[in-house]
Amino acid sequence: MAESTYLPGLAIRDSNFLSPPRHTGLVRITHWINTISFIGLVVSGIAILLAHPRLYWGETGAVGTPSLLDFSLPFVLVGQSGWGRYLHFLSAWVCVLTGLLYAVSGLFTRHFRRHLLPAWADLSLSSISRVAWNHMRLKRPTEGESLTYNVLQRLTYLTVIFVLFPLMIWTGLAMSPAITSVFPLLVNVLGGQQSARTIHFFIASFLVLFLFVHIAMVCVAGFANRVRAMITGHVAAGKEPL
Amino acid sequence: MSELVTRRKLITGGLAVAAGASGLVVAGRLADRYGLIPPDHGGIWGVGETLTYAAQRLLMSHHSLAREFSRSQISKVIPVNGNPPENDAYQRLLAGDFADFRLTIDGLVARPSSFSLEELKRFPSRTQITHQACEEGWSFIAEWTGVLLSYVLNLVGVRPQAKYVVFFPFDDGWDRFDSLDMPEAWHPQTLLAYGMNGQTLPAPHGAPVRLRVARQLGYKSTKYLSHITVTDTVKNIGKGLGSSAPEIGYSWYAGI
């Protein structure tokens, strides 16, 4: 069909757009949907926590029983845990469904194997510590380095995707009396409903820490170009490395 | 651009959107028919709320029991949220040790009835030690004794078109009414409780009779019960959201 032909001259000028994208369309779309839902989860999670800013271990916990962690904050009971919960569950559904789409397609398109699974050779202590040292010095990646992920990035992303997010879902479900009436093991192996709540908080903190480090590293690597790559799939021609 | 819009893509895209939209309509009809849409399904929050409610309703069966615990696990500290109602009707009954108390049940039932506390206590009782979490975040374990709501519903004869059981307390605070869907009302752990930790239910915990809904957050376990109505719709009660909880921003379903 005529619509699907293109002029060779145009193609040469836009060669950057014809090279394989840095990030596939599905990765880009799920990345930004998850960004929005993750912010929704963090904001609403804080709103819920503020109603009772104390963490306990075991099955039960309340004012008058020993707490594991007391934030020494006033109990905020102005209704924010109501919209907080509505927002938390709406965001959680968006996050989980998008995450599932990402994870399943990542397996089928070999995204995880090709881009995130570290090479055996890179898993040596010297290799990891060299990359970690580069990160700590805030060393900007070279052009070659910015086209792929180093071993530290790969291990971090794999941990976030396959350990931290599943743990968040697990501990979240373990707090539900309805879900645990069907799967009591979900909460029993964690040591109780309050333990699930406490673990949920700490894993969330790790994820927020990841978010901050992730943004900091994007800034070091060249904020505009990296964000452009995650939106359009491509970096600006001739601007890499920054 | 590398991705050119072809006529074929437009047609397939249009068909996909149409199929998706009609699929959603059909799914909505089916979900409503099988009782998978909560009364507070409207608005932006309603999407997440409906997904959670539908998913948990499909996952749970009549036999999915909330975890039960041993006597040694009963909490030593059991906080109280809110004070007993201050209205004259409740205070008079409290002063008279609830001798004149009647729990009325009407609506879509064959035999509208009212029961005294003594009558309720003469029915077969169930005692269960369960965990209760407050939506605020704290929780406790306590032993509850009462008559199964299902026993009382069978006595009065629920009509087949019933969809909700609505509970009205003596309360004059935020908790003016609440409701359960039929699966939760028939559930073998849903109690009309009059005893707590081996004692008569104390006033601050909902005397003389409170609801106990073991698979949901504490606020669904309505205290100070006065009147129960079986109905096929909650649209005409309050703002039509099934409970006074959604009217102040808390979800109707709290299986979490």
Short mmCIF file of C-alpha atoms in Angstrom, two decimals:
data_model
loop_
_atom_site.label_atom_id
_atom_site.label_comp_id
_atom_site.label_asym_id
_atom_site.label_seq_id
_atom_site.Cartn_x
_atom_site.Cartn_y
_atom_site.Cartn_z
CA MET A 1 0.00 0.00 0.00
CA ALA A 2 1.09 3.52 -0.75
CA GLU A 3 0.84 4.59 2.87
CA SER A 4 3.46 2.16 4.01
CA THR A 5 6.23 3.25 1.59
CA TYR A 6 8.77 5.85 2.65
CA LEU A 7 11.22 8.10 0.86
CA PRO A 8 14.85 6.99 1.12
CA GLY A 9 15.98 10.59 1.64
CA LEU A 10 13.72 10.96 4.63
CA ALA A 11 14.92 7.67 6.06
CA ILE A 12 18.59 8.74 5.93
CA ARG A 13 17.87 12.03 7.69
CA ASP A 14 15.96 10.20 10.42
CA SER A 15 18.37 7.31 10.69
CA ASN A 16 18.40 7.75 14.45
CA PHE A 17 14.74 6.86 14.54
CA LEU A 18 15.24 3.81 12.36
CA SER A 19 17.93 2.31 14.57
CA PRO A 20 16.53 -0.11 17.16
CA PRO A 21 15.12 1.92 20.08
CA ARG A 22 17.01 2.11 23.36
CA HIS A 23 13.81 0.98 25.09
CA THR A 24 10.95 -0.87 23.40
CA GLY A 25 7.49 0.70 23.27
CA LEU A 26 6.13 -1.70 25.85
CA VAL A 27 8.97 -1.00 28.29
CA ARG A 28 8.47 2.76 27.86
CA ILE A 29 4.69 2.67 28.33
CA THR A 30 4.76 0.32 31.34
CA HIS A 31 7.61 2.35 32.87
CA TRP A 32 5.57 5.56 32.95
CA ILE A 33 2.29 3.95 33.99
CA ASN A 34 4.15 2.29 36.84
CA THR A 35 5.78 5.62 37.73
CA ILE A 36 2.35 7.19 38.19
CA SER A 37 0.88 4.24 40.09
CA PHE A 38 4.00 3.98 42.31
CA ILE A 39 3.68 7.65 43.28
CA GLY A 40 -0.01 6.98 44.03
CA LEU A 41 0.96 4.02 46.21
CA VAL A 42 3.61 5.97 48.15
CA VAL A 43 1.39 9.02 48.77
CA SER A 44 -1.58 6.89 49.85
CA GLY A 45 0.66 4.57 51.86
CA ILE A 46 1.91 7.54 53.89
CA ALA A 47 -1.71 8.74 54.32
CA ILE A 48 -2.70 5.33 55.70
CA LEU A 49 0.37 5.03 57.95
CA LEU A 50 -0.25 8.47 59.50
CA ALA A 51 -3.51 7.19 61.05
CA HIS A 52 -1.40 4.92 63.28
CA PRO A 53 2.32 5.70 62.85
CA ARG A 54 3.59 2.74 64.87
CA LEU A 55 4.80 -0.65 63.70
CA TYR A 56 4.45 -3.91 65.61
CA TRP A 57 5.61 -7.52 65.33
CA GLY A 58 3.36 -10.55 65.52
CA GLU A 59 -0.40 -10.82 65.10
CA THR A 60 -1.58 -7.81 67.07
CA GLY A 61 -0.55 -4.34 68.16
CA ALA A 62 -2.26 -1.27 69.52
CA VAL A 63 -1.76 1.71 71.79
CA GLY A 64 -0.70 0.21 75.11
CA THR A 65 1.28 -2.67 73.61
CA PRO A 66 5.02 -2.57 72.84
CA SER A 67 5.81 -1.35 69.34
CA LEU A 68 8.75 -2.30 67.14
CA LEU A 69 9.06 1.18 65.70
CA ASP A 70 7.32 4.31 66.95
CA PHE A 71 7.58 7.30 64.61
CA SER A 72 6.54 9.57 67.49
CA LEU A 73 4.08 11.33 65.22
CA PRO A 74 0.57 12.42 66.15
CA PHE A 75 -2.20 10.05 65.05
CA VAL A 76 -3.76 11.80 62.05
CA LEU A 77 -7.45 10.86 61.93
CA VAL A 78 -8.94 13.40 59.55
CA GLY A 79 -10.22 10.91 56.98
CA GLN A 80 -7.03 10.69 54.92
CA SER A 81 -6.83 6.93 55.48
CA GLY A 82 -10.21 6.67 53.71
CA TRP A 83 -9.21 8.24 50.39
CA GLY A 84 -5.75 6.85 51.11
CA ARG A 85 -7.10 3.31 50.93
CA TYR A 86 -9.23 3.98 47.84
CA LEU A 87 -6.15 5.49 46.09
CA HIS A 88 -3.87 2.72 47.39
CA PHE A 89 -6.03 -0.03 45.91
CA LEU A 90 -6.68 1.77 42.62
CA SER A 91 -2.93 2.38 42.22
CA ALA A 92 -2.13 -1.18 43.28
CA TRP A 93 -4.40 -2.62 40.59
CA VAL A 94 -2.80 -0.39 37.93
CA CYS A 95 0.69 -1.24 39.20
CA VAL A 96 0.09 -5.00 39.42
CA LEU A 97 -1.67 -5.33 36.04
CA THR A 98 0.97 -3.19 34.29
CA GLY A 99 3.71 -5.06 36.11
CA LEU A 100 2.28 -8.40 35.00
CA LEU A 101 2.11 -7.20 31.39
CA TYR A 102 5.75 -6.07 31.65
CA ALA A 103 6.94 -9.27 33.32
CA VAL A 104 5.14 -11.68 30.99
CA SER A 105 6.16 -9.79 27.83
CA GLY A 106 9.70 -9.48 29.20
CA LEU A 107 9.92 -13.24 29.43
CA PHE A 108 8.47 -13.78 25.95
CA THR A 109 10.58 -11.12 24.20
CA ARG A 110 13.67 -12.29 26.14
CA HIS A 111 13.99 -8.72 27.49
CA PHE A 112 15.11 -9.99 30.90
CA ARG A 113 17.59 -12.50 29.48
CA ARG A 114 19.11 -10.08 26.97
CA HIS A 115 19.12 -6.82 28.94
CA LEU A 116 18.90 -7.63 32.64
CA LEU A 117 20.44 -11.03 33.30
CA PRO A 118 24.11 -10.34 34.15
CA ALA A 119 26.85 -12.27 32.38
CA TRP A 120 28.58 -14.86 34.59
CA ALA A 121 31.89 -13.10 34.07
CA ASP A 122 30.47 -9.84 35.46
CA LEU A 123 29.35 -11.45 38.70
CA SER A 124 32.86 -11.47 40.16
CA LEU A 125 33.46 -9.34 43.24
CA SER A 126 36.10 -7.26 41.44
CA SER A 127 33.77 -6.52 38.55
CA ILE A 128 30.90 -5.53 40.82
CA SER A 129 33.09 -3.40 43.07
CA ARG A 130 34.61 -1.62 40.06
CA VAL A 131 31.12 -0.68 38.82
CA ALA A 132 30.04 0.27 42.33
CA TRP A 133 33.12 2.51 42.65
CA ASN A 134 32.24 4.23 39.34
CA HIS A 135 28.73 4.81 40.64
CA MET A 136 29.96 6.24 43.92
CA ARG A 137 32.28 8.66 42.12
CA LEU A 138 29.20 9.66 40.04
CA LYS A 139 31.23 8.86 36.94
CA ARG A 140 29.29 9.52 33.76
CA PRO A 141 28.87 6.40 31.55
CA THR A 142 30.66 6.26 28.19
CA GLU A 143 28.68 6.06 24.95
CA GLY A 144 29.04 2.29 24.85
CA GLU A 145 28.13 1.89 28.50
CA SER A 146 24.98 3.99 28.17
CA LEU A 147 23.57 1.63 25.53
CA THR A 148 23.38 -1.27 27.96
CA TYR A 149 23.09 -1.93 31.69
CA ASN A 150 26.09 -2.65 33.87
CA VAL A 151 26.11 -5.52 36.35
CA LEU A 152 25.04 -3.37 39.29
CA GLN A 153 22.07 -1.97 37.38
CA ARG A 154 21.09 -5.43 36.21
CA LEU A 155 21.18 -6.90 39.72
CA THR A 156 19.25 -3.91 41.13
CA TYR A 157 16.53 -3.98 38.49
CA LEU A 158 16.14 -7.77 38.81
CA THR A 159 15.86 -7.42 42.62
CA VAL A 160 13.25 -4.67 42.33
CA ILE A 161 11.20 -6.54 39.71
CA PHE A 162 11.43 -10.10 41.02
CA VAL A 163 11.99 -9.68 44.77
CA LEU A 164 10.79 -6.34 46.15
CA PHE A 165 7.58 -5.91 44.11
CA PRO A 166 6.43 -9.53 44.69
CA LEU A 167 7.17 -9.07 48.42
CA MET A 168 5.07 -5.89 48.45
CA ILE A 169 2.14 -7.75 46.88
CA TRP A 170 2.57 -10.69 49.25
CA THR A 171 2.74 -8.60 52.44
CA GLY A 172 -0.14 -6.46 51.19
CA LEU A 173 -2.35 -9.50 50.62
CA ALA A 174 -1.24 -10.95 53.97
CA MET A 175 -2.92 -8.01 55.75
CA SER A 176 -6.31 -8.83 54.18
CA PRO A 177 -8.58 -10.97 56.40
CA ALA A 178 -10.56 -11.94 53.28
CA ILE A 179 -7.51 -13.11 51.31
CA THR A 180 -6.02 -14.94 54.30
CA SER A 181 -9.32 -16.76 54.85
CA VAL A 182 -8.51 -18.45 51.53
CA PHE A 183 -4.70 -18.57 51.91
CA PRO A 184 -3.88 -18.48 55.66
CA LEU A 185 -0.27 -19.46 54.92
CA LEU A 186 0.30 -16.01 53.36
CA VAL A 187 0.17 -14.38 56.80
CA ASN A 188 1.14 -17.32 59.03
CA VAL A 189 4.63 -17.70 57.56
CA LEU A 190 5.27 -13.99 58.12
CA GLY A 191 4.50 -14.29 61.83
CA GLY A 192 1.18 -12.44 61.84
CA GLN A 193 -0.85 -9.58 60.43
CA GLN A 194 1.15 -6.85 62.17
CA SER A 195 4.43 -8.43 61.00
CA ALA A 196 3.07 -8.29 57.43
CA ARG A 197 2.27 -4.59 57.92
CA THR A 198 5.77 -3.92 59.26
CA ILE A 199 7.52 -5.82 56.43
CA HIS A 200 5.26 -4.01 53.92
CA PHE A 201 6.56 -0.71 55.31
CA PHE A 202 10.24 -1.67 55.17
CA ILE A 203 10.09 -3.07 51.62
CA ALA A 204 8.25 0.11 50.59
CA SER A 205 11.12 2.11 52.10
CA PHE A 206 13.62 0.12 50.02
CA LEU A 207 11.58 0.86 46.90
CA VAL A 208 11.49 4.58 47.69
CA LEU A 209 15.26 4.47 48.26
CA PHE A 210 15.61 2.76 44.87
CA LEU A 211 13.50 5.53 43.29
CA PHE A 212 15.77 8.27 44.68
CA VAL A 213 19.00 6.52 43.64
CA HIS A 214 17.47 5.75 40.23
CA ILE A 215 16.62 9.45 39.66
CA ALA A 216 20.06 10.52 40.93
CA MET A 217 21.78 8.12 38.51
CA VAL A 218 19.60 9.33 35.63
CA CYS A 219 20.74 12.88 36.43
CA VAL A 220 24.40 11.80 36.43
CA ALA A 221 24.01 9.98 33.10
CA GLY A 222 22.32 13.01 31.49
CA PHE A 223 18.76 13.66 32.62
CA ALA A 224 17.28 15.05 29.37
CA ASN A 225 18.73 12.34 27.16
CA ARG A 226 17.84 9.45 29.45
CA VAL A 227 14.28 10.70 29.96
CA ARG A 228 13.97 11.29 26.21
CA ALA A 229 15.12 7.71 25.63
CA MET A 230 12.42 6.42 28.01
CA ILE A 231 9.73 8.55 26.33
CA THR A 232 10.57 8.38 22.60
CA GLY A 233 12.81 5.34 22.67
CA HIS A 234 15.75 7.28 21.21
CA VAL A 235 18.40 9.71 22.37
CA ALA A 236 18.89 12.96 20.45
CA ALA A 237 21.22 12.52 17.46
CA GLY A 238 24.82 13.50 18.15
CA LYS A 239 24.13 14.25 21.78
CA GLU A 240 25.36 10.97 23.24
CA PRO A 241 27.39 10.90 25.39
CA LEU A 242 26.50 14.16 27.04
CA MET B 1 8.44 8.20 12.01
CA SER B 2 9.28 4.53 11.69
CA GLU B 3 5.78 3.37 12.47
CA LEU B 4 3.49 4.43 9.66
CA VAL B 5 -0.26 4.42 10.12
CA THR B 6 -1.74 2.09 7.55
CA ARG B 7 -5.39 1.58 6.78
CA ARG B 8 -5.10 -1.97 8.05
CA LYS B 9 -3.75 -0.75 11.38
CA LEU B 10 -6.59 1.76 11.69
CA ILE B 11 -9.21 -0.89 10.98
CA THR B 12 -7.70 -3.45 13.37
CA GLY B 13 -7.26 -0.76 16.02
CA GLY B 14 -10.87 0.39 15.62
CA LEU B 15 -12.15 -3.18 15.81
CA ALA B 16 -10.04 -3.83 18.91
CA VAL B 17 -11.41 -0.73 20.64
CA ALA B 18 -15.00 -1.68 19.72
CA ALA B 19 -14.46 -5.26 20.92
CA GLY B 20 -12.87 -4.00 24.13
CA ALA B 21 -15.71 -1.56 24.81
CA SER B 22 -18.47 -4.11 24.19
CA GLY B 23 -16.47 -6.65 26.23
CA LEU B 24 -16.46 -4.19 29.14
CA VAL B 25 -20.23 -3.67 28.87
CA VAL B 26 -20.86 -7.43 28.85
CA ALA B 27 -18.43 -7.92 31.76
CA GLY B 28 -20.24 -5.17 33.69
CA ARG B 29 -23.66 -6.80 33.12
CA LEU B 30 -22.34 -10.22 34.18
CA ALA B 31 -20.56 -8.79 37.22
CA ASP B 32 -23.76 -7.05 38.33
CA ARG B 33 -25.77 -10.22 37.86
CA TYR B 34 -23.38 -12.26 40.00
CA GLY B 35 -23.15 -9.63 42.72
CA LEU B 36 -19.61 -8.45 41.98
CA ILE B 37 -20.32 -4.70 41.94
CA PRO B 38 -20.19 -2.90 45.31
CA PRO B 39 -22.70 -0.12 46.11
CA ASP B 40 -19.86 2.46 46.14
CA HIS B 41 -18.71 1.57 42.60
CA GLY B 42 -19.12 5.11 41.24
CA GLY B 43 -16.47 7.75 40.63
CA ILE B 44 -12.75 7.40 40.15
CA TRP B 45 -12.20 5.27 43.29
CA GLY B 46 -15.01 2.94 42.23
CA VAL B 47 -12.81 1.26 39.60
CA GLY B 48 -10.24 -0.02 42.10
CA GLU B 49 -12.94 -0.77 44.65
CA THR B 50 -14.95 -2.86 42.18
CA LEU B 51 -11.87 -4.81 41.05
CA THR B 52 -10.93 -5.60 44.66
CA TYR B 53 -14.46 -6.60 45.66
CA ALA B 54 -15.07 -8.71 42.55
CA ALA B 55 -11.68 -10.45 42.81
CA GLN B 56 -12.14 -11.32 46.48
CA ARG B 57 -15.77 -12.42 46.01
CA LEU B 58 -14.68 -14.78 43.22
CA LEU B 59 -11.74 -16.06 45.30
CA MET B 60 -13.65 -16.69 48.54
CA SER B 61 -16.17 -19.41 49.11
CA HIS B 62 -18.73 -20.00 51.86
CA HIS B 63 -16.15 -22.22 53.51
CA SER B 64 -13.23 -19.76 53.50
CA LEU B 65 -12.90 -19.17 57.22
CA ALA B 66 -11.04 -16.31 58.84
CA ARG B 67 -8.18 -17.62 60.95
CA GLU B 68 -9.09 -18.65 64.48
CA PHE B 69 -6.72 -18.58 67.43
CA SER B 70 -6.16 -20.23 70.79
CA ARG B 71 -7.26 -18.76 74.13
CA SER B 72 -3.64 -17.97 75.02
CA GLN B 73 -3.45 -15.60 72.03
CA ILE B 74 -6.30 -13.36 73.21
CA SER B 75 -5.00 -9.78 73.47
CA LYS B 76 -4.47 -8.29 76.93
CA VAL B 77 -4.95 -4.80 75.54
CA ILE B 78 -8.17 -4.23 73.61
CA PRO B 79 -8.64 -0.56 72.70
CA VAL B 80 -12.08 0.93 72.27
CA ASN B 81 -12.96 3.22 69.38
CA GLY B 82 -15.77 5.64 70.21
CA ASN B 83 -18.18 5.85 73.12
CA PRO B 84 -21.58 4.17 73.57
CA PRO B 85 -24.49 6.15 72.08
CA GLU B 86 -25.66 9.03 74.25
CA ASN B 87 -29.25 9.12 73.01
CA ASP B 88 -32.09 8.49 75.48
CA ALA B 89 -33.29 5.30 73.80
CA TYR B 90 -29.93 3.60 74.28
CA GLN B 91 -29.19 5.06 77.70
CA ARG B 92 -32.59 3.87 79.04
CA LEU B 93 -31.93 0.31 77.77
CA LEU B 94 -28.40 0.37 79.22
CA ALA B 95 -29.73 1.51 82.61
CA GLY B 96 -32.25 -1.34 82.54
CA ASP B 97 -29.58 -3.92 81.66
CA PHE B 98 -31.21 -4.31 78.21
CA ALA B 99 -34.22 -6.14 79.69
CA ASP B 100 -36.52 -4.19 77.31
CA PHE B 101 -34.19 -4.57 74.30
CA ARG B 102 -35.68 -5.96 71.10
CA LEU B 103 -33.75 -6.65 67.90
CA THR B 104 -36.18 -6.27 65.02
CA ILE B 105 -35.73 -7.96 61.64
CA ASP B 106 -37.90 -7.04 58.69
CA GLY B 107 -37.76 -6.34 54.96
CA LEU B 108 -37.66 -9.17 52.43
CA VAL B 109 -38.42 -11.89 54.98
CA ALA B 110 -41.37 -14.26 55.33
CA ARG B 111 -41.81 -13.63 59.09
CA PRO B 112 -40.75 -10.15 60.31
CA SER B 113 -39.76 -10.64 63.93
CA SER B 114 -38.17 -9.08 66.95
CA PHE B 115 -36.05 -10.87 69.53
CA SER B 116 -35.18 -10.05 73.11
CA LEU B 117 -31.63 -10.51 74.36
CA GLU B 118 -32.73 -13.61 76.30
CA GLU B 119 -34.27 -15.11 73.17
CA LEU B 120 -31.09 -14.51 71.18
CA LYS B 121 -29.05 -16.15 73.95
CA ARG B 122 -31.32 -19.22 73.91
CA PHE B 123 -30.51 -19.88 70.22
CA PRO B 124 -27.57 -22.19 69.43
CA SER B 125 -24.39 -20.20 70.05
CA ARG B 126 -21.00 -20.12 68.43
CA THR B 127 -17.78 -19.00 70.10
CA GLN B 128 -14.79 -17.99 67.98
CA ILE B 129 -11.42 -16.39 68.68
CA THR B 130 -10.58 -14.14 65.77
CA HIS B 131 -8.28 -11.29 64.79
CA GLN B 132 -9.78 -7.87 64.25
CA ALA B 133 -7.86 -5.09 62.51
CA CYS B 134 -9.00 -1.50 62.66
CA GLU B 135 -8.68 0.41 59.40
CA GLU B 136 -6.37 2.80 61.32
CA GLY B 137 -3.77 0.05 61.56
CA TRP B 138 -3.99 -1.44 65.08
CA SER B 139 -5.41 -4.86 65.84
CA PHE B 140 -6.33 -7.32 68.58
CA ILE B 141 -7.48 -10.90 69.08
CA ALA B 142 -10.63 -11.58 71.09
CA GLU B 143 -13.14 -14.31 71.74
CA TRP B 144 -16.69 -13.64 70.58
CA THR B 145 -19.86 -15.51 71.49
CA GLY B 146 -23.17 -15.10 69.73
CA VAL B 147 -25.78 -16.57 67.45
CA LEU B 148 -24.98 -17.04 63.78
CA LEU B 149 -26.66 -14.37 61.67
CA SER B 150 -27.52 -17.20 59.24
CA TYR B 151 -29.51 -18.95 62.01
CA VAL B 152 -31.65 -15.87 62.60
CA LEU B 153 -32.02 -15.26 58.85
CA ASN B 154 -33.30 -18.83 58.45
CA LEU B 155 -35.76 -18.30 61.31
CA VAL B 156 -37.33 -15.27 59.65
CA GLY B 157 -37.14 -16.76 56.14
CA VAL B 158 -35.17 -14.66 53.68
CA ARG B 159 -36.84 -14.15 50.30
CA PRO B 160 -34.84 -15.22 47.21
CA GLN B 161 -34.53 -11.70 45.77
CA ALA B 162 -32.59 -10.50 48.85
CA LYS B 163 -29.22 -8.92 48.01
CA TYR B 164 -28.19 -7.11 51.21
CA VAL B 165 -28.74 -7.27 54.94
CA VAL B 166 -28.77 -3.74 56.38
CA PHE B 167 -27.86 -3.04 60.01
CA PHE B 168 -29.06 0.01 61.95
CA PRO B 169 -27.44 0.69 65.32
CA PHE B 170 -28.58 2.91 68.19
CA ASP B 171 -25.46 4.90 67.28
CA ASP B 172 -25.77 8.61 66.66
CA GLY B 173 -22.18 9.08 65.51
CA TRP B 174 -20.86 8.44 62.01
CA ASP B 175 -22.09 4.81 62.02
CA ARG B 176 -25.78 5.28 61.13
CA PHE B 177 -26.13 2.13 59.03
CA ASP B 178 -24.06 -0.53 57.29
CA SER B 179 -24.81 -3.52 55.11
CA LEU B 180 -23.44 -6.91 54.12
CA ASP B 181 -23.92 -8.78 50.86
CA MET B 182 -25.62 -12.18 51.13
CA PRO B 183 -22.42 -14.31 50.96
CA GLU B 184 -21.05 -12.43 53.99
CA ALA B 185 -24.43 -12.54 55.79
CA TRP B 186 -24.70 -16.33 55.36
CA HIS B 187 -21.03 -16.91 56.25
CA PRO B 188 -20.47 -19.42 59.09
CA GLN B 189 -18.42 -16.86 61.09
CA THR B 190 -20.80 -13.91 60.84
CA LEU B 191 -22.21 -13.52 64.35
CA LEU B 192 -24.72 -11.46 66.25
CA ALA B 193 -22.37 -11.34 69.25
CA TYR B 194 -23.50 -10.76 72.83
CA GLY B 195 -20.42 -12.14 74.61
CA MET B 196 -16.75 -11.16 74.56
CA ASN B 197 -13.85 -13.02 76.20
CA GLY B 198 -16.25 -15.11 78.27
CA GLN B 199 -18.15 -12.09 79.65
CA THR B 200 -21.27 -10.22 78.68
CA LEU B 201 -20.40 -7.86 75.82
CA PRO B 202 -19.30 -4.59 77.51
CA ALA B 203 -21.13 -1.41 76.49
CA PRO B 204 -18.11 0.27 74.82
CA HIS B 205 -17.67 -2.86 72.65
CA GLY B 206 -21.23 -2.70 71.35
CA ALA B 207 -23.68 -4.02 73.97
CA PRO B 208 -26.15 -5.55 73.97
CA VAL B 209 -25.58 -7.11 70.51
CA ARG B 210 -23.06 -6.29 67.84
CA LEU B 211 -22.25 -7.73 64.47
CA ARG B 212 -19.01 -9.68 64.03
CA VAL B 213 -17.73 -9.93 60.45
CA ALA B 214 -14.54 -11.95 60.70
CA ARG B 215 -13.29 -11.47 57.11
CA GLN B 216 -13.45 -7.66 57.06
CA LEU B 217 -11.97 -4.69 58.91
CA GLY B 218 -13.36 -3.75 62.31
CA TYR B 219 -15.64 -0.96 61.16
CA LYS B 220 -17.88 -3.48 59.37
CA SER B 221 -18.71 -5.11 62.73
CA THR B 222 -21.52 -2.69 63.60
CA LYS B 223 -22.01 -2.12 67.35
CA TYR B 224 -25.19 -1.45 69.37
CA LEU B 225 -27.55 -3.18 66.91
CA SER B 226 -31.16 -2.11 66.98
CA HIS B 227 -32.75 -3.03 63.67
CA ILE B 228 -31.95 -5.33 60.75
CA THR B 229 -33.54 -5.08 57.29
CA VAL B 230 -33.20 -7.51 54.41
CA THR B 231 -33.41 -5.78 51.04
CA ASP B 232 -32.74 -6.14 47.33
CA THR B 233 -31.33 -2.62 47.01
CA VAL B 234 -29.50 -0.12 49.20
CA LYS B 235 -30.06 2.79 46.79
CA ASN B 236 -32.80 4.31 48.96
CA ILE B 237 -30.86 4.16 52.24
CA GLY B 238 -28.74 7.21 53.10
CA LYS B 239 -26.86 8.28 50.00
CA GLY B 240 -27.33 4.84 48.48
CA LEU B 241 -23.73 3.70 49.00
CA GLY B 242 -24.63 0.72 51.18
CA SER B 243 -23.25 2.19 54.37
CA SER B 244 -22.61 5.51 56.07
CA ALA B 245 -18.86 4.70 55.85
CA PRO B 246 -18.53 5.63 52.12
CA GLU B 247 -20.40 8.87 52.87
CA ILE B 248 -17.37 9.96 54.89
CA GLY B 249 -14.82 8.47 52.50
CA TYR B 250 -14.36 4.86 53.66
CA SER B 251 -15.11 1.93 51.37
CA TRP B 252 -18.25 -0.16 51.78
CA TYR B 253 -16.33 -3.42 51.35
CA ALA B 254 -13.47 -3.84 53.82
CA GLY B 255 -12.06 -7.32 53.17
CA ILE B 256 -9.03 -5.22 52.15
#
